[in-house]
Short mmCIF file of C-alpha atoms and ligand atoms in Angstrom, two decimals:
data_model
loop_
_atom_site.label_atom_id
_atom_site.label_comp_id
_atom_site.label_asym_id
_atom_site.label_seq_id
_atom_site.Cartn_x
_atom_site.Cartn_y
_atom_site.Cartn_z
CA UNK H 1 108.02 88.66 103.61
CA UNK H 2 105.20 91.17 104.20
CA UNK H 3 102.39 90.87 102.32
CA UNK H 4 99.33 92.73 101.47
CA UNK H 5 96.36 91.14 99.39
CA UNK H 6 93.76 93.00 98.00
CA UNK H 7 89.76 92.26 98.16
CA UNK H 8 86.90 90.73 99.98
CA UNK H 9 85.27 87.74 98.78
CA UNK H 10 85.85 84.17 98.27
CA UNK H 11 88.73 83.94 96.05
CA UNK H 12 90.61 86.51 98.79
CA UNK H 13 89.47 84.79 101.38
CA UNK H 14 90.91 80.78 99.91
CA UNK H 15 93.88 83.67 98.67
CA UNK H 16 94.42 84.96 101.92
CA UNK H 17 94.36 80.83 103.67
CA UNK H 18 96.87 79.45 101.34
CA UNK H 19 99.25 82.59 101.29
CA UNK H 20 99.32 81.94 105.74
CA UNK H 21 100.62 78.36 105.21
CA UNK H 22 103.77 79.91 103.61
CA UNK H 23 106.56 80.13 105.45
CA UNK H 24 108.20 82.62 103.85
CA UNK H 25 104.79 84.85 105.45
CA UNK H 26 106.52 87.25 108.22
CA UNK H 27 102.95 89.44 107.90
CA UNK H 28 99.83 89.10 105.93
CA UNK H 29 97.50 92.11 105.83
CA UNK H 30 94.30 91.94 103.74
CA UNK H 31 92.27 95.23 102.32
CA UNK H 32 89.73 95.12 102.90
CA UNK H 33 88.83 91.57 103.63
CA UNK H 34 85.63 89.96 104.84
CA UNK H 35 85.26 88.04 108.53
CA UNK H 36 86.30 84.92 107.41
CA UNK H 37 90.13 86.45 105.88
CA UNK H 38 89.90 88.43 109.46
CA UNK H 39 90.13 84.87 111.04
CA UNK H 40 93.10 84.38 109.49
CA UNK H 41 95.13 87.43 109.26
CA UNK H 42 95.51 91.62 109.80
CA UNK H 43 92.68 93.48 108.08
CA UNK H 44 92.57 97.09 107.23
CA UNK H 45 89.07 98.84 105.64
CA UNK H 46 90.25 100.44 102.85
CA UNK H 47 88.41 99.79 99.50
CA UNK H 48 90.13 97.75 96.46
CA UNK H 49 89.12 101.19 94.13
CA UNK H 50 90.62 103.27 96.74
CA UNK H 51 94.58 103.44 94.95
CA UNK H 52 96.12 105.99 97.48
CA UNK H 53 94.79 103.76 100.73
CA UNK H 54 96.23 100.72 99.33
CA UNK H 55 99.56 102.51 98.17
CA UNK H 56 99.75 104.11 101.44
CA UNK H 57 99.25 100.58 102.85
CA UNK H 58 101.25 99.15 101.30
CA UNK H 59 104.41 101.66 101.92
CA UNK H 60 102.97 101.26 105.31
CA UNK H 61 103.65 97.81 106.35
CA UNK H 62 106.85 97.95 104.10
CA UNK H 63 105.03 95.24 101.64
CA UNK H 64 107.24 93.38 99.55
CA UNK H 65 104.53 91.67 97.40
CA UNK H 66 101.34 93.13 96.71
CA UNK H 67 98.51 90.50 95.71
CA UNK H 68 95.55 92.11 93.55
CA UNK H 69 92.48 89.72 93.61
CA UNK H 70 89.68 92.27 92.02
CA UNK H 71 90.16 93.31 88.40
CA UNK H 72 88.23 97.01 89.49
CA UNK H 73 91.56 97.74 91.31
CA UNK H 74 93.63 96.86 88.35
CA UNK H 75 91.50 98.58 85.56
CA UNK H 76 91.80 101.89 88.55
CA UNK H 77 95.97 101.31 87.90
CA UNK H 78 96.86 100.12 91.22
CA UNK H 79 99.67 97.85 89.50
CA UNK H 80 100.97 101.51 87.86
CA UNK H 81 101.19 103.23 91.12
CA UNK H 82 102.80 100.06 92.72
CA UNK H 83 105.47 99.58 89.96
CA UNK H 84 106.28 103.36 90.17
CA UNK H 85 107.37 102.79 93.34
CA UNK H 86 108.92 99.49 93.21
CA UNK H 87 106.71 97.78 95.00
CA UNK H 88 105.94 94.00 93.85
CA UNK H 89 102.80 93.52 92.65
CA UNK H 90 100.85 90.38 91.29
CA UNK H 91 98.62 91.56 88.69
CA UNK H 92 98.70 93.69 85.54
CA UNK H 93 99.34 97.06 84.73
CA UNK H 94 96.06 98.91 83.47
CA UNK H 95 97.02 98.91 79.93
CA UNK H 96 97.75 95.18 80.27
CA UNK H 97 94.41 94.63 82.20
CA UNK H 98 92.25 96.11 79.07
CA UNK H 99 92.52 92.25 78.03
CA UNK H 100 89.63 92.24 80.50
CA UNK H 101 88.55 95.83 81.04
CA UNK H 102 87.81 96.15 77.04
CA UNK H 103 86.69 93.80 75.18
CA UNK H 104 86.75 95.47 72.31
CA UNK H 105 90.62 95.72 73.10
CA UNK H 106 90.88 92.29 73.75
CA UNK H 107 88.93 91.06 70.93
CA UNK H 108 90.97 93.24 68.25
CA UNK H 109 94.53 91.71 70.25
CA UNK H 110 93.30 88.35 69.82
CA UNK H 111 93.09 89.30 66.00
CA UNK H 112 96.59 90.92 65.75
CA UNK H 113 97.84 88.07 67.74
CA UNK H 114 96.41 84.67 65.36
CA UNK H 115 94.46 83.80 68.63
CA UNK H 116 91.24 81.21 67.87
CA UNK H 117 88.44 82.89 68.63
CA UNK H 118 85.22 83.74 67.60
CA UNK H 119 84.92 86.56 64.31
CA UNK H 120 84.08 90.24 65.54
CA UNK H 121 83.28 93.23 65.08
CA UNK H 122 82.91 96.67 67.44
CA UNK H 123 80.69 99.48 66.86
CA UNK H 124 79.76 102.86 68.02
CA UNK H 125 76.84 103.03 65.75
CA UNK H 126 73.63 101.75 66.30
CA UNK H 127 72.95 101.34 63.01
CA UNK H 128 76.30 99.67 61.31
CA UNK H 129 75.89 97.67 64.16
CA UNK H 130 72.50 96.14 63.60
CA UNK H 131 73.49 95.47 59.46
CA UNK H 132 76.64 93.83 60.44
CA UNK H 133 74.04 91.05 62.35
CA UNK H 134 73.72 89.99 59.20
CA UNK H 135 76.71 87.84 58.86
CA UNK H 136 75.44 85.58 61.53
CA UNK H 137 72.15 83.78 62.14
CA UNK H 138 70.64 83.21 65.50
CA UNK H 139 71.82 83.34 68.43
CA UNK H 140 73.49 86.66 67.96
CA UNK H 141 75.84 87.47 70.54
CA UNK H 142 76.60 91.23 72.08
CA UNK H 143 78.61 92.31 74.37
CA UNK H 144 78.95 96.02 76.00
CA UNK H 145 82.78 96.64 75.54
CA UNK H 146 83.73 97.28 79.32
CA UNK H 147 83.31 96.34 83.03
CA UNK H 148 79.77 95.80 83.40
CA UNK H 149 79.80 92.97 86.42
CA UNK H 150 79.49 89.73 84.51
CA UNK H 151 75.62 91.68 82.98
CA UNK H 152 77.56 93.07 79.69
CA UNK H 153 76.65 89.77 78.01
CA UNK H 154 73.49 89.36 75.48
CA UNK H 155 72.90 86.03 73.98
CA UNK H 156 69.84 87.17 71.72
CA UNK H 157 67.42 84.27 70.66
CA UNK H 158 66.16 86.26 67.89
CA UNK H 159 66.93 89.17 65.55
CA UNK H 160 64.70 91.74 67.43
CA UNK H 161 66.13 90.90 70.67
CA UNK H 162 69.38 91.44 69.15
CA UNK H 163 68.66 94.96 68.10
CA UNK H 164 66.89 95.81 71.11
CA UNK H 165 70.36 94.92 73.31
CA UNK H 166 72.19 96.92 70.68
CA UNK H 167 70.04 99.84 71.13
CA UNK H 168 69.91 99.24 74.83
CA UNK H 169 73.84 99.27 75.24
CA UNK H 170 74.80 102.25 73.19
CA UNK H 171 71.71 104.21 74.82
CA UNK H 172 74.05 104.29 78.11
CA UNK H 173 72.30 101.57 79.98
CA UNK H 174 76.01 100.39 81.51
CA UNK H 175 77.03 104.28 80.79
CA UNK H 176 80.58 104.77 79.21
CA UNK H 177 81.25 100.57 79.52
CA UNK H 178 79.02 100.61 77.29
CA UNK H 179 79.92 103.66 74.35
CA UNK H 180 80.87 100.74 71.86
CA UNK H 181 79.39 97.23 71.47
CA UNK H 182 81.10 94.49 70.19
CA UNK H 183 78.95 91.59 67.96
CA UNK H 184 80.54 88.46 67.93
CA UNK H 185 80.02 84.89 66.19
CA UNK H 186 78.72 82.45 68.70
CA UNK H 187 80.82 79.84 69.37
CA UNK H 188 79.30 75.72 70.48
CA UNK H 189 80.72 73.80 72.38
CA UNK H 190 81.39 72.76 76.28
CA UNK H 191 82.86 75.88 78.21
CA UNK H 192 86.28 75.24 80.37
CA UNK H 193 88.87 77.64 82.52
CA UNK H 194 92.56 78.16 82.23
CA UNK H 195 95.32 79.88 84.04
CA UNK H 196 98.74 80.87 83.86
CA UNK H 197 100.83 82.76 85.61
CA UNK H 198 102.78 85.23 83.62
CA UNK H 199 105.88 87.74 84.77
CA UNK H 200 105.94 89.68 81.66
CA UNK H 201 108.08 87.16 79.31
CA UNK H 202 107.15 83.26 80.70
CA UNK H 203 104.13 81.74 81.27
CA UNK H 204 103.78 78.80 82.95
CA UNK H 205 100.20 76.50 83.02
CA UNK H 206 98.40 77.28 87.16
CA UNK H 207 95.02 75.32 86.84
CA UNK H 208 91.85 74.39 85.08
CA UNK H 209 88.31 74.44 86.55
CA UNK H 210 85.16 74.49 85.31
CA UNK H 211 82.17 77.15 86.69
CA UNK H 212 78.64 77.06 86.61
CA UNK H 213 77.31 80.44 85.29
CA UNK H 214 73.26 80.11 85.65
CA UNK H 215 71.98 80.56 89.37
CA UNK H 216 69.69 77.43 89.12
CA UNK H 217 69.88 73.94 88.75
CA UNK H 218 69.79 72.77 85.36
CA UNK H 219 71.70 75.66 83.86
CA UNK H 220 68.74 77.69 84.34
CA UNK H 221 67.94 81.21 85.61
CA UNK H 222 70.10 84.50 85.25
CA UNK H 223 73.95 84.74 84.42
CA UNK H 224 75.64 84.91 87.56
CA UNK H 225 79.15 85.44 88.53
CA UNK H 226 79.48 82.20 89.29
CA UNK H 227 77.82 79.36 91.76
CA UNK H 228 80.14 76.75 91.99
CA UNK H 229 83.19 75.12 90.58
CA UNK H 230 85.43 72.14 90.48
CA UNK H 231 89.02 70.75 89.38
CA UNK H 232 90.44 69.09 87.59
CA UNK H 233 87.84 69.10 84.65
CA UNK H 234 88.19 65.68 82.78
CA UNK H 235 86.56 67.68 79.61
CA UNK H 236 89.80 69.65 79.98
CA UNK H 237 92.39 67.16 78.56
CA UNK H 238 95.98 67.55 78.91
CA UNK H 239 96.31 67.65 75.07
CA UNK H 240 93.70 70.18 75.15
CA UNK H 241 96.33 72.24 77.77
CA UNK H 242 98.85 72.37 75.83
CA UNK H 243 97.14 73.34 72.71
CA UNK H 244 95.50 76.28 74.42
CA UNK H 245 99.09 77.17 76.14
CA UNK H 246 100.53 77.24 72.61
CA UNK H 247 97.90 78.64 70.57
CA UNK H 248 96.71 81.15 72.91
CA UNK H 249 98.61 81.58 76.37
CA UNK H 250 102.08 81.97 74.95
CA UNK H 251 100.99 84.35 72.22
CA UNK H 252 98.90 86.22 74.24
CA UNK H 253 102.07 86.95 76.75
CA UNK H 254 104.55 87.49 74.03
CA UNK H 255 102.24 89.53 72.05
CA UNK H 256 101.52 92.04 75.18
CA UNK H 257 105.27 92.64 75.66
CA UNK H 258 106.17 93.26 71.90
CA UNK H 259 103.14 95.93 72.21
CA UNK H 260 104.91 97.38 75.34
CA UNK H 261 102.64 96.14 77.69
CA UNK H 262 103.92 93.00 79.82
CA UNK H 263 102.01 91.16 81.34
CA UNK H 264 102.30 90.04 85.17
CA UNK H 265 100.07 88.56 87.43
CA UNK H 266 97.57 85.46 86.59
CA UNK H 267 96.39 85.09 82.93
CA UNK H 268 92.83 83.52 83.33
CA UNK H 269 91.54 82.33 79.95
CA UNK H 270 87.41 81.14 79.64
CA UNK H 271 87.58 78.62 76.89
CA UNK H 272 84.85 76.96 74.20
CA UNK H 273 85.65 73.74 73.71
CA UNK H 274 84.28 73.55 69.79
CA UNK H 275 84.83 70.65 67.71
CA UNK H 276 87.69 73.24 65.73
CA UNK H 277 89.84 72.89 69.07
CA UNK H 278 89.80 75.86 72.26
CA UNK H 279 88.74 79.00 71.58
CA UNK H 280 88.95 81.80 73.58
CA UNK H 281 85.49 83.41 75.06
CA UNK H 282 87.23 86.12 76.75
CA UNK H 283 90.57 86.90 79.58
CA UNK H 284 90.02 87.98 82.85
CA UNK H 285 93.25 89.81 84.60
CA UNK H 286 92.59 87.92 87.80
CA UNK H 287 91.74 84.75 88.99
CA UNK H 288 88.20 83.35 88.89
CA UNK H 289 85.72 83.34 91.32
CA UNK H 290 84.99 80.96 92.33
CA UNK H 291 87.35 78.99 90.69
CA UNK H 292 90.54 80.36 92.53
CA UNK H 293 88.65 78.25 95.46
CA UNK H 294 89.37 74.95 94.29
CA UNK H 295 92.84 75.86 93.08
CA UNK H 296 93.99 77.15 96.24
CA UNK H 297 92.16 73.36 97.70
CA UNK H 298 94.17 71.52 94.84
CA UNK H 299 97.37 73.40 95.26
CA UNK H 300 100.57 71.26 96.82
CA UNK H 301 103.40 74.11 95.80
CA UNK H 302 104.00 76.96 98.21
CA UNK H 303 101.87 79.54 96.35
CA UNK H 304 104.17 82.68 97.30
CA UNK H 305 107.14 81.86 95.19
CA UNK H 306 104.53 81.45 92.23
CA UNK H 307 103.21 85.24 92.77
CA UNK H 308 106.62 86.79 94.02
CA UNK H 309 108.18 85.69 90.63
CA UNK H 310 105.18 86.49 88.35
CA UNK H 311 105.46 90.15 90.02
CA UNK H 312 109.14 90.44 89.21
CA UNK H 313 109.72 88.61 86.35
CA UNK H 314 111.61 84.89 87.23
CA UNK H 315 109.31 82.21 87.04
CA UNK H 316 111.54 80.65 84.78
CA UNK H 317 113.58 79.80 87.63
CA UNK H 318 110.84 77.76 89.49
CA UNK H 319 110.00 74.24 88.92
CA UNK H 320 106.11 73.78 87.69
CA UNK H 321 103.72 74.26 90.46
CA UNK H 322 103.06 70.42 92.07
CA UNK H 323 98.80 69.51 92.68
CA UNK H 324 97.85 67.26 94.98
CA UNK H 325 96.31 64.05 92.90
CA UNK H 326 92.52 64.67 94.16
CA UNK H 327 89.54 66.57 93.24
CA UNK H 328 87.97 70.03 94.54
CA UNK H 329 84.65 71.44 94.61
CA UNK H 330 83.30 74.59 95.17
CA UNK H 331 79.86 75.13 95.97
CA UNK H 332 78.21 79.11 96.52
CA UNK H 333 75.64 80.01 98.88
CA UNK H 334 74.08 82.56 97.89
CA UNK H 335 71.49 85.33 99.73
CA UNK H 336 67.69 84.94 98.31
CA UNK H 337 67.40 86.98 94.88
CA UNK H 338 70.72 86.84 93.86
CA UNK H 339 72.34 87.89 91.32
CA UNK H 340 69.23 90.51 90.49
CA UNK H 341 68.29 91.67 94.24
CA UNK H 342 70.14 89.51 96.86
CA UNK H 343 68.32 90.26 100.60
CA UNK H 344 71.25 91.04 102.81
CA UNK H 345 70.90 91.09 106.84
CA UNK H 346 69.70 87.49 107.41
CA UNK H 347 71.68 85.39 110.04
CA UNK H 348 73.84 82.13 109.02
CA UNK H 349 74.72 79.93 111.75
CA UNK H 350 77.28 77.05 111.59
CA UNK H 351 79.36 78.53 109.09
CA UNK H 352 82.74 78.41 111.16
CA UNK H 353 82.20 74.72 112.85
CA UNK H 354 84.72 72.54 112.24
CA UNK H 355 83.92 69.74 109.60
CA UNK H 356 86.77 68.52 108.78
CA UNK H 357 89.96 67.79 107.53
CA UNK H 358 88.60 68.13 104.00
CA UNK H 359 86.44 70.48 104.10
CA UNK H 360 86.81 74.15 104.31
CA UNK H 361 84.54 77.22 104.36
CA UNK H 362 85.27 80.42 102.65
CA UNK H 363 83.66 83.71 103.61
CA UNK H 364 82.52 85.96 100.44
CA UNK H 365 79.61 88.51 101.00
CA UNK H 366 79.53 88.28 104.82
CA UNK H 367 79.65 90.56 107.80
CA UNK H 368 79.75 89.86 111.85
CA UNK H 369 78.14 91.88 114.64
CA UNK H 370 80.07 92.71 117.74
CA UNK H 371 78.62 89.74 119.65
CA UNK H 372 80.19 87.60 116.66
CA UNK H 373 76.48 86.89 114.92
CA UNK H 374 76.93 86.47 111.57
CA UNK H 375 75.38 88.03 108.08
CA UNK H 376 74.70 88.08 104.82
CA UNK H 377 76.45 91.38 103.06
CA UNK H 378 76.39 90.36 99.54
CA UNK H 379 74.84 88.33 97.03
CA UNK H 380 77.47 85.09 96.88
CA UNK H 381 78.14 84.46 100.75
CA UNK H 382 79.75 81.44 101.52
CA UNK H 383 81.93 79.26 99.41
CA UNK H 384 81.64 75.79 101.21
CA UNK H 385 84.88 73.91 99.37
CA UNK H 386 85.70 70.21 99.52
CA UNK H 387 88.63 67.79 98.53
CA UNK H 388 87.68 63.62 98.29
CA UNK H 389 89.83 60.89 96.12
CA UNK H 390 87.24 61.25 93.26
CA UNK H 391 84.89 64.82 92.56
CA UNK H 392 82.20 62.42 93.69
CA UNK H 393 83.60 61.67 97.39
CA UNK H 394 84.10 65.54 97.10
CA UNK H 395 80.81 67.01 96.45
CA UNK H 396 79.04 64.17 98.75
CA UNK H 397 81.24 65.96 101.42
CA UNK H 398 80.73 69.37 100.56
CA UNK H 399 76.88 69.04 100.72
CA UNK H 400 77.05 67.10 103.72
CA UNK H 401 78.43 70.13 105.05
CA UNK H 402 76.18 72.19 103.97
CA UNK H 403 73.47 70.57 105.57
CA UNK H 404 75.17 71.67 108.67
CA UNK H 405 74.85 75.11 108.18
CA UNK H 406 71.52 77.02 109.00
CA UNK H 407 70.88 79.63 106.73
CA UNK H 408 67.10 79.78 105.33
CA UNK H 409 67.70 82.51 103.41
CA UNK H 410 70.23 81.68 101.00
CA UNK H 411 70.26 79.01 98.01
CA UNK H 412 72.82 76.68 96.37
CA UNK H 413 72.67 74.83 93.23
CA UNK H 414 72.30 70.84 94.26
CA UNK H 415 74.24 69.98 90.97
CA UNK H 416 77.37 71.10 90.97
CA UNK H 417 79.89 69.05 88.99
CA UNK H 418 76.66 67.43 86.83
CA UNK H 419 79.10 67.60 83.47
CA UNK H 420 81.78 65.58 84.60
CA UNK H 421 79.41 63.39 86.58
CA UNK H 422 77.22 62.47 83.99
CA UNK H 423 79.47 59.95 82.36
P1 AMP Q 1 81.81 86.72 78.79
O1 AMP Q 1 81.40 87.77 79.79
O2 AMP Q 1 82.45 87.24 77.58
O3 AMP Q 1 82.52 85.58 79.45
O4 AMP Q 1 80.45 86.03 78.35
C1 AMP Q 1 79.56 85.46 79.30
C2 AMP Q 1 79.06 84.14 78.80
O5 AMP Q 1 78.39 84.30 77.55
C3 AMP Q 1 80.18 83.16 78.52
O6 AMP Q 1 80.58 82.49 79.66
C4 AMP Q 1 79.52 82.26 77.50
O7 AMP Q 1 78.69 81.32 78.13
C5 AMP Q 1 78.66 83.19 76.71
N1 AMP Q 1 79.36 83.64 75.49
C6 AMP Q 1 80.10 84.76 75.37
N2 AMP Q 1 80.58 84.87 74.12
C7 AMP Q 1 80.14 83.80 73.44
C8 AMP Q 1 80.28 83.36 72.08
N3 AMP Q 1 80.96 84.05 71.17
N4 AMP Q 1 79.67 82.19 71.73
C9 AMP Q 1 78.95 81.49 72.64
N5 AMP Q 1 78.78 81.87 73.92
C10 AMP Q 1 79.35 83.02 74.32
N1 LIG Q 2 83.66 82.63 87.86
C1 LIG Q 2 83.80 83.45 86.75
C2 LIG Q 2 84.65 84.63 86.94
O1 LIG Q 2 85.33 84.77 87.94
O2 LIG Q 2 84.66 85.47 86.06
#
C-alpha cells in the first residue's frame, strides 16, 4: 500500500514509526513532516492547511490511504476533497469534524444525542451571556466556540473574571472562533482520554491515556497542549470503558450518521471522571498529542488494517486491536517560554543516540541544518517515550534518557505520571 500521512509533530512522527513496521507499507510519504519522520520515511513540504498540495500528493504517489494527524486540515475539508475522489482517508469529513471545530456544535449534539455532559448554553450576546452566569456559582467556565489552539478555554475564579473573558471573546480576541461563546457547568472530578476508531457505522475501543495540561510541575503554570502522557491509566477502569463506549462513543457514532454525517477516522473523547460516572469535556477529530505517543509505544496490532478499515467502513471485520501488557510514558521537552513565547533556534544534542530497546525519541517542533545540527522550531520539541513492566520502570527510563540529551534551553515537567503514582 502507499501511504501518505499528514503533519509534523510528535503524534506524526510515533504515526509515521509504527505505520513503517507494517508490512503491508510498499511507500510511506509524510507532509510535511519534521527531521525525525524524515529518518524514517519520504517527506514532501507541503503544509497540512494547504488541501490542493496534499490532494495533488496524494493522486501523486497513487495513495491508497490517506492518514490526517492535524484537526486544521480536517476543519479546511481535506477528508471532502479526498472522498470526492475516492481516495481513503482516516479522519472525518468537515461537517463531522465540527465535533471539534465547534463547540458550540458539539455541545448542542451531545444534547440531541442523551450524551453526559456538563449543562450549556451558547451565546452571541454579551449581555444574555453574562445573566445566564447566574445558574452557576464559581468557577464559571467559558469557552470561545472554535479552533483557538488549546487558549479558547476560561476557567474564571470569580464573577468579574467571568465577564471580562465573555467580553474579551465576543470582542474578536480569537476573531470569528470566537463570534459565539459557550458557558458551561463545571464539571469535578479526575480528567482521563479515550479513543475509538470509527468507519462511519462501528466503533471499536483504541486506547486510554492520561495528559498533563499545565506546563509546570505541580499542575501549575499556563494550559498547554500537552507535556506528557502515559497508558494505561489505572483511574481509567475497564468498567469505566465500557460505560463511556456505551453512553457516549456508540451514540456519538450512530448519532453522526442518522444526521448524515458519518464519522471516520479516530474518535478521541477527554473525559471527567465525576462521582455521577464519565462525562464528556469535549471530542477532538484526531488523536491526542501527546497521547497518540504512548499508544503507538503500547500498540501490538498492525496499526494499518485499523486505519484502512476506519477509512472505508469494515472494522467490523477485524478482531480488537491486541496491546502489549506494559506501560508507556511520554514525556515533552519543550523550548524556554512555552506555550506563551517558546525561543526557537537553540541547539539539542543527543537527541538521535541510541538508548535503547525501550526507549524511543520522537521529533515534534524541530529542524536540522545542512551539517545535520539540530534545532528547536516550535514550542513542544521532543517527545522522549518509554515502555518498562510497571509506569514506574517506565518513567525511571525515560528520564534517564533525558539526562542524556543536552539541551539547556528547553524544560520538562519531572512529574509525569504523579496521579497514578501516588498510590
Ligand atoms: P477543552 O479545551 O474543552 O478541553 O478544555 C480545556 C480544559 O479545561 C479541560 O481539559 C479541562 O481541564 C477544563 N474544562 C473544560 N471544560 C470544563 C468543565 N465543564 N468543567 C471543568 N473543567 C473543564
Ligand atoms: N494532548 C491534548 C490534545 O491533544 O488535545
Amino acid at each position: 500500500m502507499n501511504i501518505l500521512l499528514v503533519g509534523s509533530g510528535g503524534r506524526e512522527h510515533a504515526l509515521a514509526w509504527k505505520i513503517a513496521q507494517s508490512d503491508l507499507v510498499v511507500r510511506l510519504v509524510a507532509a510535511p513532516g519534521n527531521p525525525g519522520v524524515a529518518a524514517l520515511c519520504e517527506t514532501r513540504d507541503i503544509k497540512a492547511t494547504d488541501v490542493d498540495g496534499l490532494v495533488a500528493l496524494a493522486q501523486e504517489i497513487e495513495a491508497d490511504l490517506v492518514v490526517v494527524g492535524p484537526e486544521v486540515a480536517l476543519e479546511a475539508g481535506l477528508a471532502d476533497r479526498l472522498e470526492a475522489l475516492e481516495i481513503a482517508c482516516f479522519g472525518p469529513t468537515a461537517q463531522a469534524a465540527r465535533l471539534e471545530s465547534s463547540k458550540a456544535f458539539s455541545k448542542d449534539f451531545a444534547v440531541r444525542n442523551g450524551l453526559p455532559t456538563a449543562a450549556h448554553g451558547t451565546f452571541e450576546n454579551a449581555a444574555e451571556a453574562k445573566a445566564f452566569l447566574d445558574r452557576f456559582s464559581t468557577p464559571y467556565v467559558i469557552k470561545a466556540d472554535g479552533l483557538a489552539a488549546g487558549k479558547g478555554v476560561v476557567i474564571a475564579e470569580t464573577r468579574a473574571e467571568a465577564e471580562a473573558a465573555i467580553d474579551d471573546m465576543l470582542g474578536g480576541r480569537f476573531g470569528q472562533a470566537g463570534a459565539r461563546v459557550v458557558i458551561e457547568e463545571f464539571m469535578v472530578g479526575e480528567e482521563a482520554s479515550l479513543f475509538a476508531l470509527a468507519d462511519g457505522k462501528t466503533a471499536v475501543l483504541f486506547g486510554v491515556a492520561q495528559d498533563h495540561k499545565r506546563a509546570f510541575d505541580g499542575d501549575q503554570g499556563p494550559n498547554t497542549g500537552g507535556m506528557g502522557t502515559y497508558s494505561p491509566a489505572p483511574v481509567l477502569t475497564d468498567a469505566l470503558v465500557e460505560r463511556a463506549r456505551r453512553e457516549l462513543i456508540a451514540p456519538t457514532v450512530a448519532g453522526l450518521a442518522a444526521e448524515g454525517a458519518p464519522y471516520r477516522g479516530v474518535l478521541y473523547a477527554g473525559l471527567m471522571l465525576t462521582e455521577q460516572g464519565p462525562k464528556l469535556v469535549e471530542y477532538n477529530a484526531r488523536f491526542g498529542d501527546p497521547e497518540c505517543q504512548v499508544l503507538m509505544l503500547r500498540l501490538d496490532s498492525d496499526i494499518v488494517p485499523y486505519l484502512l478499515c476506519a477509512a472505508t467502513g469494515q472494522l467490523a471485520e477485524l478482531d480488537p486491536p491486541e496491546w502489549r501488557n506494559d506501560a508507556a510514558i511520554c514525556v515533552v521537552l519543550a523550548a524556554d517560554g512555552y506555550p506563551d513565547a517558546p525561543k526557537t533556534g537553540s541547539t539539542i544534542k543527543g537527541a538521535d543516540q541510541d538508548f535503547g530497546e525501550h526507549v524511543v525519541v520522537f521529533h515534534a517542533g524541530t529542524k536540522q541544518d545542512p551539517d545535520g545540527t539540530l534545532r528547536a522550531a516550535g514550542g513542544r520539541v521532543l517527545n522522549v517515550c518509554a515502555r518498562g513492566a510497571t509506569l514506574q520502570e517506565a518513567r525511571d527510563r525515560a528520564y534517564a534518557a533525558i539526562a542524556r540529551i543536552d539541551w539547556p534551553e528547553g524544560f520538562h515537567r519531572a512529574d509525569i505520571g504523579w496521579r497514578a503514582l501516588k498510590g
